[in-house]
PDB file of C-alpha atoms in Angstrom:
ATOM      1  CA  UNK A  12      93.242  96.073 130.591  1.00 40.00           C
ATOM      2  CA  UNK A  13      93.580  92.583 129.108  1.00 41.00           C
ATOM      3  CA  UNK A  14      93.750  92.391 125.311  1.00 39.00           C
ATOM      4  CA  UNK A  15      93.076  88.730 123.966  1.00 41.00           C
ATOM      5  CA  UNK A  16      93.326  87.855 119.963  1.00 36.00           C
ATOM      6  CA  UNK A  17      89.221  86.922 120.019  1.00 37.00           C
ATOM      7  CA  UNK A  18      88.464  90.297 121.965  1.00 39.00           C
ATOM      8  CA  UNK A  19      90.398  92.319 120.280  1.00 32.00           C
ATOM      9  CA  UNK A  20      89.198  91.758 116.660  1.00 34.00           C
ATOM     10  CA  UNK A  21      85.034  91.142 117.403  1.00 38.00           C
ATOM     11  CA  UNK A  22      85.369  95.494 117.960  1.00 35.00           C
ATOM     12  CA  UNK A  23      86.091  95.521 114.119  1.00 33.00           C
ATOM     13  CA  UNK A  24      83.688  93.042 113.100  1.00 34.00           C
ATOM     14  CA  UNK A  25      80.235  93.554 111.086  1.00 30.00           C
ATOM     15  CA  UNK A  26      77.240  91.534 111.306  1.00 33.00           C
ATOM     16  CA  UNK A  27      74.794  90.565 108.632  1.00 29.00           C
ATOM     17  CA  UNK A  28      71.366  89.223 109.591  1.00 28.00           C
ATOM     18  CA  UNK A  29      69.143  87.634 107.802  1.00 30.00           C
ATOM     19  CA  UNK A  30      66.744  84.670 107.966  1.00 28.00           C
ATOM     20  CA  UNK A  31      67.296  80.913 108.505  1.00 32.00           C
ATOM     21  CA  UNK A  32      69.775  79.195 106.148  1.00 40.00           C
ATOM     22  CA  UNK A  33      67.702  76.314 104.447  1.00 36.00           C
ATOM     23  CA  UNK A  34      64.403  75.027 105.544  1.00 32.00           C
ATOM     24  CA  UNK A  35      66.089  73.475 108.438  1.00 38.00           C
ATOM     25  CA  UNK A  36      67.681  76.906 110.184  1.00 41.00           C
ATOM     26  CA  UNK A  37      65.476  77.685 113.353  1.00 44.00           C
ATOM     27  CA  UNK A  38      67.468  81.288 114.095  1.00 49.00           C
ATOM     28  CA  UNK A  39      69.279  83.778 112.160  1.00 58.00           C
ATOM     29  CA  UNK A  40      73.649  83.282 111.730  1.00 68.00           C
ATOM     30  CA  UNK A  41      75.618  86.329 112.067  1.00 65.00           C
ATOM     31  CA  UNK A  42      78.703  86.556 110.315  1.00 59.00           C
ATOM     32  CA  UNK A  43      81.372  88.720 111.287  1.00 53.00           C
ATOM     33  CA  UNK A  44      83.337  90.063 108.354  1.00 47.00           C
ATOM     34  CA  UNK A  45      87.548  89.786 108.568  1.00 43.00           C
ATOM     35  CA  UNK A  46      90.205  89.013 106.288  1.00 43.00           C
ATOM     36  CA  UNK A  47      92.655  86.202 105.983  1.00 40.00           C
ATOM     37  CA  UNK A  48      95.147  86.760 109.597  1.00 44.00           C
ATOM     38  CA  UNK A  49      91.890  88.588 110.905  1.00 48.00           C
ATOM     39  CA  UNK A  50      91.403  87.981 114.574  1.00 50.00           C
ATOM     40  CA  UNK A  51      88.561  85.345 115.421  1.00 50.00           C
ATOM     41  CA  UNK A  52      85.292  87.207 116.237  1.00 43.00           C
ATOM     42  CA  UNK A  53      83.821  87.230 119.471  1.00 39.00           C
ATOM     43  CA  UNK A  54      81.937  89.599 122.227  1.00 34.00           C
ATOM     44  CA  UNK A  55      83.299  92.523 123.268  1.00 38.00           C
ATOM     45  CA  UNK A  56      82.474  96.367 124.059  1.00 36.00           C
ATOM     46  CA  UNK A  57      81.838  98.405 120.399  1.00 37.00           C
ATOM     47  CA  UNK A  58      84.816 101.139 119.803  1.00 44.00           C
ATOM     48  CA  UNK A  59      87.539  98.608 121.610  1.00 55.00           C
ATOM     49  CA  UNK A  60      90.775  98.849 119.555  1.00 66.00           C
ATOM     50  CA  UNK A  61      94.001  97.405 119.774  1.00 74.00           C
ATOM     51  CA  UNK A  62      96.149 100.457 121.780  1.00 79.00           C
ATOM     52  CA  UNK A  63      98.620 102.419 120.024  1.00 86.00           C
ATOM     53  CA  UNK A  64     102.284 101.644 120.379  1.00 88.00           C
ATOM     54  CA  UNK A  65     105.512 102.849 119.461  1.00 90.00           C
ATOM     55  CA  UNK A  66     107.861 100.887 116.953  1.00 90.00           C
ATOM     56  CA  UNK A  67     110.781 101.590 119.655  1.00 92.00           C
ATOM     57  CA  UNK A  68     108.749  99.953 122.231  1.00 92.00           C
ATOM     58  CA  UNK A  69     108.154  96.548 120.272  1.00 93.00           C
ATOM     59  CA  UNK A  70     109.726  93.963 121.596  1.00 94.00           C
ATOM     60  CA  UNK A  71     108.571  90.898 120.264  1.00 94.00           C
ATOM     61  CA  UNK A  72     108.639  87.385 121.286  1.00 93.00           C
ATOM     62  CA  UNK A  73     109.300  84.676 118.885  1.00 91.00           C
ATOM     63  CA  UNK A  74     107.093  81.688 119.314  1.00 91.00           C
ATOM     64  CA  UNK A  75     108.688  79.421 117.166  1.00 87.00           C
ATOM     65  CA  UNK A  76     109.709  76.154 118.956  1.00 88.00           C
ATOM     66  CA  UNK A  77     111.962  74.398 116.356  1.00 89.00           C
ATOM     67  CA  UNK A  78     115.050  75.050 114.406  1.00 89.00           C
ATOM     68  CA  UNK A  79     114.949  76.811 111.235  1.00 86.00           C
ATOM     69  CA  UNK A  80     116.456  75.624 108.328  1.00 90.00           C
ATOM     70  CA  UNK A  81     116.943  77.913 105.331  1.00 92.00           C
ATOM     71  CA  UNK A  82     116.328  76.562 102.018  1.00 93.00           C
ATOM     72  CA  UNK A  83     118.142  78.816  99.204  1.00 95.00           C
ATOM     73  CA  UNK A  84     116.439  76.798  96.980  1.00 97.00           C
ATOM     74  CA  UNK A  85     114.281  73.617  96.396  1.00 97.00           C
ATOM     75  CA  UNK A  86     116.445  70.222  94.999  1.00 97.00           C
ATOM     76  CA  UNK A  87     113.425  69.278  93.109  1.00 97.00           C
ATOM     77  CA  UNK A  88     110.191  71.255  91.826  1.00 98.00           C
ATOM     78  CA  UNK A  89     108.200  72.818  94.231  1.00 98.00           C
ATOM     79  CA  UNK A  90     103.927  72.925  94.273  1.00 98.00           C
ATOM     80  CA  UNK A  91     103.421  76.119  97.382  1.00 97.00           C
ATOM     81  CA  UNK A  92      99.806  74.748  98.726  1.00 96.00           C
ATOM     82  CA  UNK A  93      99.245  77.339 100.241  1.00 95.00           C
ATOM     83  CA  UNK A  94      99.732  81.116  98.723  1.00 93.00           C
ATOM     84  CA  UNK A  95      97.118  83.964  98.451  1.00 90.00           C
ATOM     85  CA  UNK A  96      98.030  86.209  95.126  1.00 87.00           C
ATOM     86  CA  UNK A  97      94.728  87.718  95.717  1.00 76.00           C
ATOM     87  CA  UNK A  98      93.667  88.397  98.926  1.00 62.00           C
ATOM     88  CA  UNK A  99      89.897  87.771  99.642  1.00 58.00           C
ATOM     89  CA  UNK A 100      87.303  90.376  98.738  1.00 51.00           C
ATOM     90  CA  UNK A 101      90.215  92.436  96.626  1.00 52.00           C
ATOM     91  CA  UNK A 102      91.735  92.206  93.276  1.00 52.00           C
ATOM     92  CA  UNK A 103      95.354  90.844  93.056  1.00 51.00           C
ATOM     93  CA  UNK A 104      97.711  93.044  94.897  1.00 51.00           C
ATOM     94  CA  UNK A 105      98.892  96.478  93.430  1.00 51.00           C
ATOM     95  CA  UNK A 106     102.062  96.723  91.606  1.00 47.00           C
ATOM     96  CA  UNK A 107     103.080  93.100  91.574  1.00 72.00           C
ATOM     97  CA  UNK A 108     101.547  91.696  87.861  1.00 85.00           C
ATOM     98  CA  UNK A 109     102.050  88.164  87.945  1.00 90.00           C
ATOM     99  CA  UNK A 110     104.606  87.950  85.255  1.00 92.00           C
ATOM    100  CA  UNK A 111     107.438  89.506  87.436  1.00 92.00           C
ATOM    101  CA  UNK A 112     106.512  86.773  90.099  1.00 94.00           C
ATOM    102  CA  UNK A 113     107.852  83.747  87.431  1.00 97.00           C
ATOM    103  CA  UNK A 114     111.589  85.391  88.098  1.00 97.00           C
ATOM    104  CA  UNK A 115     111.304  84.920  92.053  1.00 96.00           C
ATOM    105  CA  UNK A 116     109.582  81.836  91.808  1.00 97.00           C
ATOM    106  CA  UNK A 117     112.272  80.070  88.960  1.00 98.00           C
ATOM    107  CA  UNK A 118     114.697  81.438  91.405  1.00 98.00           C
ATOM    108  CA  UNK A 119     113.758  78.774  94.039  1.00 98.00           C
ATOM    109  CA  UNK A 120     112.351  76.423  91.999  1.00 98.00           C
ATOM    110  CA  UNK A 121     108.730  76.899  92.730  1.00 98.00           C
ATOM    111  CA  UNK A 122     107.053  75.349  89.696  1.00 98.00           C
ATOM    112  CA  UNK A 123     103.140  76.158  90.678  1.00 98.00           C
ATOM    113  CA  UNK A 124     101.484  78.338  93.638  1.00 97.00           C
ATOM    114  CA  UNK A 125      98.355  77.117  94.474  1.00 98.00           C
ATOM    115  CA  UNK A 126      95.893  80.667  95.234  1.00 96.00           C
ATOM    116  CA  UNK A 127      93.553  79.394  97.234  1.00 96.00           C
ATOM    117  CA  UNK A 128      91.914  82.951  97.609  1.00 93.00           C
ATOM    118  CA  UNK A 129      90.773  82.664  93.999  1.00 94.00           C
ATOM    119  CA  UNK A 130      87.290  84.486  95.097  1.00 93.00           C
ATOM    120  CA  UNK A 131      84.142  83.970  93.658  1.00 95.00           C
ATOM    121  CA  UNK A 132      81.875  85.485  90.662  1.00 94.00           C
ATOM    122  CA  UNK A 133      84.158  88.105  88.431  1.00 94.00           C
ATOM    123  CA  UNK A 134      86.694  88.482  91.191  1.00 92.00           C
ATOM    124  CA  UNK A 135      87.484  84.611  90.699  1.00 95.00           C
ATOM    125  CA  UNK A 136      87.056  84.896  86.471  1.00 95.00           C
ATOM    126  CA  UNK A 137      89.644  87.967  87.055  1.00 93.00           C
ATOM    127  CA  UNK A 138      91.932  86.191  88.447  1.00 93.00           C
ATOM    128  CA  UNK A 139      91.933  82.497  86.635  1.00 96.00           C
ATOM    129  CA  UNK A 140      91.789  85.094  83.717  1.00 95.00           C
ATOM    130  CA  UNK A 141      94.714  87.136  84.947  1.00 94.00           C
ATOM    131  CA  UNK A 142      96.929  84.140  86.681  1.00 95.00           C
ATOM    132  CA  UNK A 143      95.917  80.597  85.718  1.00 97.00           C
ATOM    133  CA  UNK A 144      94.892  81.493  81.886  1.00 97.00           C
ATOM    134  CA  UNK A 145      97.838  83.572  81.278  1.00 97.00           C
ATOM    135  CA  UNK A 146     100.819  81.322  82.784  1.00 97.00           C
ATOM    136  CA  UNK A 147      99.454  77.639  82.687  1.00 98.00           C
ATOM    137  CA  UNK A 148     100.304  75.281  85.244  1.00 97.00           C
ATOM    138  CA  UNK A 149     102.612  78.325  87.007  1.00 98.00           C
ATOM    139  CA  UNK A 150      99.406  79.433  89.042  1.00 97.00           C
ATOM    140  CA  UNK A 151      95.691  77.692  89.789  1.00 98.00           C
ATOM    141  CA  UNK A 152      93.031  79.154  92.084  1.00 97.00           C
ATOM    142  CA  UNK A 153      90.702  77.925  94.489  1.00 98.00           C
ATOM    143  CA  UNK A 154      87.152  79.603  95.026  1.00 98.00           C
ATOM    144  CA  UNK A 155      85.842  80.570  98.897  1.00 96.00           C
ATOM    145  CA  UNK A 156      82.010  80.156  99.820  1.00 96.00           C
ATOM    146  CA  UNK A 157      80.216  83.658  99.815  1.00 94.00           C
ATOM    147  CA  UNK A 158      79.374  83.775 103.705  1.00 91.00           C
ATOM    148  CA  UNK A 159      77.677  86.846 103.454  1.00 88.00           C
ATOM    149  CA  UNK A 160      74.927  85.059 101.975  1.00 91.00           C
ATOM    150  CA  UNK A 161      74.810  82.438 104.824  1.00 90.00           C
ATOM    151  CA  UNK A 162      71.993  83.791 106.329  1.00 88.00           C
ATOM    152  CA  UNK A 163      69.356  84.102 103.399  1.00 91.00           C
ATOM    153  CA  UNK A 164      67.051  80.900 102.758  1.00 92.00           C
ATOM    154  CA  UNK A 165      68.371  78.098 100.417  1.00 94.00           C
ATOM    155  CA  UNK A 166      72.211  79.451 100.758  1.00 95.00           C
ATOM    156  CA  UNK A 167      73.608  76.336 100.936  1.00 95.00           C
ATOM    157  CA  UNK A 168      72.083  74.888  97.780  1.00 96.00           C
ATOM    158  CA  UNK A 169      72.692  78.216  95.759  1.00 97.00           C
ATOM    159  CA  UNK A 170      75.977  77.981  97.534  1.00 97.00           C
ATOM    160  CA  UNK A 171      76.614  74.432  95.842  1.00 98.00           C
ATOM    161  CA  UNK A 172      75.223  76.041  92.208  1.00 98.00           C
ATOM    162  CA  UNK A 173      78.669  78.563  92.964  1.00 98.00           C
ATOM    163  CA  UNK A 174      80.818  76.254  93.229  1.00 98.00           C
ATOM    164  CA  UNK A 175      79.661  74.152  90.391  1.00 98.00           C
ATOM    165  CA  UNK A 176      80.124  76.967  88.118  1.00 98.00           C
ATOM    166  CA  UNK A 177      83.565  78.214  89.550  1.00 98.00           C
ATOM    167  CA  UNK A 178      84.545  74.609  88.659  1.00 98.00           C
ATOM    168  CA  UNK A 179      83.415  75.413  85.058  1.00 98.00           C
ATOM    169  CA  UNK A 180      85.293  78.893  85.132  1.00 98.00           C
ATOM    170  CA  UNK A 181      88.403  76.979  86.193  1.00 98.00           C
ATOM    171  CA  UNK A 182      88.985  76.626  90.092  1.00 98.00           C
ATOM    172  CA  UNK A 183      90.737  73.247  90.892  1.00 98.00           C
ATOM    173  CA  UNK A 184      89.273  73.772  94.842  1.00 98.00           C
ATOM    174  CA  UNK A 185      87.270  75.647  97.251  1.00 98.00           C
ATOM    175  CA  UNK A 186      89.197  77.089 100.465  1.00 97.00           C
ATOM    176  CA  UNK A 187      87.223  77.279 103.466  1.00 96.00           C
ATOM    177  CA  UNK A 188      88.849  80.219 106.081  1.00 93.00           C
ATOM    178  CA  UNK A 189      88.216  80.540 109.519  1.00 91.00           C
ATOM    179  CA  UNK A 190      84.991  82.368 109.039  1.00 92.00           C
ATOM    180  CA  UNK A 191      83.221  78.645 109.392  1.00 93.00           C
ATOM    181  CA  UNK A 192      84.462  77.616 112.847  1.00 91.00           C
ATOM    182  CA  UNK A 193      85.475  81.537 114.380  1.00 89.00           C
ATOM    183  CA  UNK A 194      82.854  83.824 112.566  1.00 88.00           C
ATOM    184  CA  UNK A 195      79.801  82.101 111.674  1.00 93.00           C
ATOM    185  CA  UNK A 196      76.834  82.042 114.953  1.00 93.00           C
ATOM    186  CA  UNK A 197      73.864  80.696 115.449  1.00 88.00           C
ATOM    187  CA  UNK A 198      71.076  83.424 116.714  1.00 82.00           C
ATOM    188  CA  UNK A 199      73.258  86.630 115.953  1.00 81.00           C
ATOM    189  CA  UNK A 200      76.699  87.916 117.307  1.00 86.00           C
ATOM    190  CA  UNK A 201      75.875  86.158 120.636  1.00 87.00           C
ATOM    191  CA  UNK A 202      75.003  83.140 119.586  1.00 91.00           C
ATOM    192  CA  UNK A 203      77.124  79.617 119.020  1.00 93.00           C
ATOM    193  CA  UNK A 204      79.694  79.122 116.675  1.00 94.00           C
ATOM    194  CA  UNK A 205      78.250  77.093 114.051  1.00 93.00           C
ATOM    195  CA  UNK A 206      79.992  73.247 113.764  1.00 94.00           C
ATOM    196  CA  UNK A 207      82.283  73.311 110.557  1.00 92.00           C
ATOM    197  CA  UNK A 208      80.289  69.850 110.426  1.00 93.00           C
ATOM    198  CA  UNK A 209      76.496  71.266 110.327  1.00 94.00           C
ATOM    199  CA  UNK A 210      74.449  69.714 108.367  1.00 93.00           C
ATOM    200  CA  UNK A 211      72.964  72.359 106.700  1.00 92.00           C
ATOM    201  CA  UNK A 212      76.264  72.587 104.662  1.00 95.00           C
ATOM    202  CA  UNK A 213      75.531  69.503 103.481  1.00 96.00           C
ATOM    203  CA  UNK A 214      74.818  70.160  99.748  1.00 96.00           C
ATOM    204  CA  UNK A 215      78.056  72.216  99.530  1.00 97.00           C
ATOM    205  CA  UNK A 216      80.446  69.174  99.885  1.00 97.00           C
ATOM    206  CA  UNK A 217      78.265  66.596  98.319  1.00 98.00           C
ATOM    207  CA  UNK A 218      78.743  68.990  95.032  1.00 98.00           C
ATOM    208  CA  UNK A 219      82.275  68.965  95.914  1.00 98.00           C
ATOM    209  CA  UNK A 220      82.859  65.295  96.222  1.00 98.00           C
ATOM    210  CA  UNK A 221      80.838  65.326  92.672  1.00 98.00           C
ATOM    211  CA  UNK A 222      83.115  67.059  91.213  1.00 98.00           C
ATOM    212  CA  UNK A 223      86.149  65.990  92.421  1.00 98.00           C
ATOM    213  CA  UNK A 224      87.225  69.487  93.849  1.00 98.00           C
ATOM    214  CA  UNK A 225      89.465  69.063  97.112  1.00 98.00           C
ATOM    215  CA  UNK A 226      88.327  71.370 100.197  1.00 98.00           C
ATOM    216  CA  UNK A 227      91.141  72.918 102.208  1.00 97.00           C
ATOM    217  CA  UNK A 228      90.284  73.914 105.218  1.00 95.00           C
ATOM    218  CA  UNK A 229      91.668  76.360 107.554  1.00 92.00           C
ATOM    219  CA  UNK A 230      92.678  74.628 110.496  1.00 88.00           C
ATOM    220  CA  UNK A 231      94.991  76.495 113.086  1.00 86.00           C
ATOM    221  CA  UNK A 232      96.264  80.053 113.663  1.00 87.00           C
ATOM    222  CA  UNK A 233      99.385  81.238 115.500  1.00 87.00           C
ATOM    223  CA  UNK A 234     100.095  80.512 119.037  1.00 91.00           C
ATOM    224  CA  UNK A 235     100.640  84.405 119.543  1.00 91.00           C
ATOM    225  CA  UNK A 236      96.948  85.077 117.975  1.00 88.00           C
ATOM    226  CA  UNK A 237      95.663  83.684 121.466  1.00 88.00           C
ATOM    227  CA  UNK A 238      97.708  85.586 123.694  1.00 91.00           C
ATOM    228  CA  UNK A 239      97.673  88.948 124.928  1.00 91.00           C
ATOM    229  CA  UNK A 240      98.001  91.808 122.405  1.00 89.00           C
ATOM    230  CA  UNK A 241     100.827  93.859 124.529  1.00 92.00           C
ATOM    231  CA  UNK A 242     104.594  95.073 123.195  1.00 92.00           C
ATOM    232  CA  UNK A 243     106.031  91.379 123.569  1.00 94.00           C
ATOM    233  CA  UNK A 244     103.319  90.134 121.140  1.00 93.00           C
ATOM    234  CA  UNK A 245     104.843  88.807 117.538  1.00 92.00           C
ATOM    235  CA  UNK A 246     101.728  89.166 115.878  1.00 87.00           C
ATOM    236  CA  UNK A 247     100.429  92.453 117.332  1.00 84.00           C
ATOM    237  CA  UNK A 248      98.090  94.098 114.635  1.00 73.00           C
TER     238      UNK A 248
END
């Protein structure tokens, strides 16, 4: 059999349904739960997995297609965009308390990490409390729209009230994953993908734009996501 990145992960997802988002939703959205590197959601037979295989049969193929250059370290002070020091959906990670993660970043001159994985509610207050409070300027978090909630009448605008109050709790962003654009359907798990451009949203970035927050958006994944899950796969999961 055939394994593909968008039929191998829509086995593991979960659906939530609910009713229209907003007074202008005619059919339910499904959302498919993942994680950040998840793969994209799709249709596929319930109990598929991704086939067992042996570490001493891996035999992966790289699919980078430029040079690599190795920077020891950075000539000038470094912002990292684009870090997650707290995954979605989970506290920061086990064992590594942020203090003894100033050492590795002075080491390469990495002056701030940007988490945008910041959460929302007390998981985001945990972590501007446990990252951004305690070492100023060193970290600052992003918050992530609660799609779970996408399907329940007036999300969006309650969706908007989130974010204005994350922005009072301290997030200098909101990070928008690949739930919007891989995840989210129209009319349950069968349905379309809803446009990362619908409307309905509408009320989320206008709050943004208020209040000067910048939306990152997640764009791309690997070229080895999209091809088939086998031995010579880089990213097989």
């Amino acid at each position: 059999m055939s394994w593909t990145r968008r039929g191998w992960l829509s086995a593991a997802g979960t659906s939530l349904m609910g009713t229209a988002l907003g007074a202008v939703a005619k059919t339910p959205l499904d959302y498919a739960r993942g994680r950040p590197g998840d793969r994209p959601a799709s249709r596929q037979r319930a109990g598929d997995r991704t086939p067992p295989l042996p570490l001493a049969e891996f035999e992966p193929k790289s699919m980078l297609h430029v040079e690599e250059t190795r920077v020891a370290r950075a000539r000038f002070p470094v912002i990292d965009f684009h870090t997650h020091v707290s995954p979605r959906g989970r506290s920061p990670r086990a064992g590594v308390p942020p203090a003894e993660l100033l050492p590795v970043m002075d080491a390469v001159n990495l002056r701030t990490m940007v988490n945008l994985t910041g959460g929302s509610g007390e998981d985001l207050a945990r972590t501007i409390r446990n990252f951004d409070r305690a070492f100023p300027r060193r970290f600052v978090s992003m918050t992530e729209p609660t799609w779970g909630r996408a399907s329940e009448a007036g999300y969006a605008a309650w969706q908007a009230d989130e974010i204005a109050r994350a922005k009072t709790a301290g997030a200098v962003g909101v990070k928008i994953l690949k739930t919007l654009g891989l995840y989210l359907r129209d009319g349950g798990p069968d349905g379309k993908l809803v446009p990362v451009d619908d409307a309905r949203f509408d009320p989320m970035w206008e709050t943004c734009g208020r209040l000067g927050l910048p939306v990152a958006v997640h764009v791309g994944d690997p070229e080895a996501f999209f091809l088939p899950i086998d031995r010579f796969n880089e990213r097989y999961e």
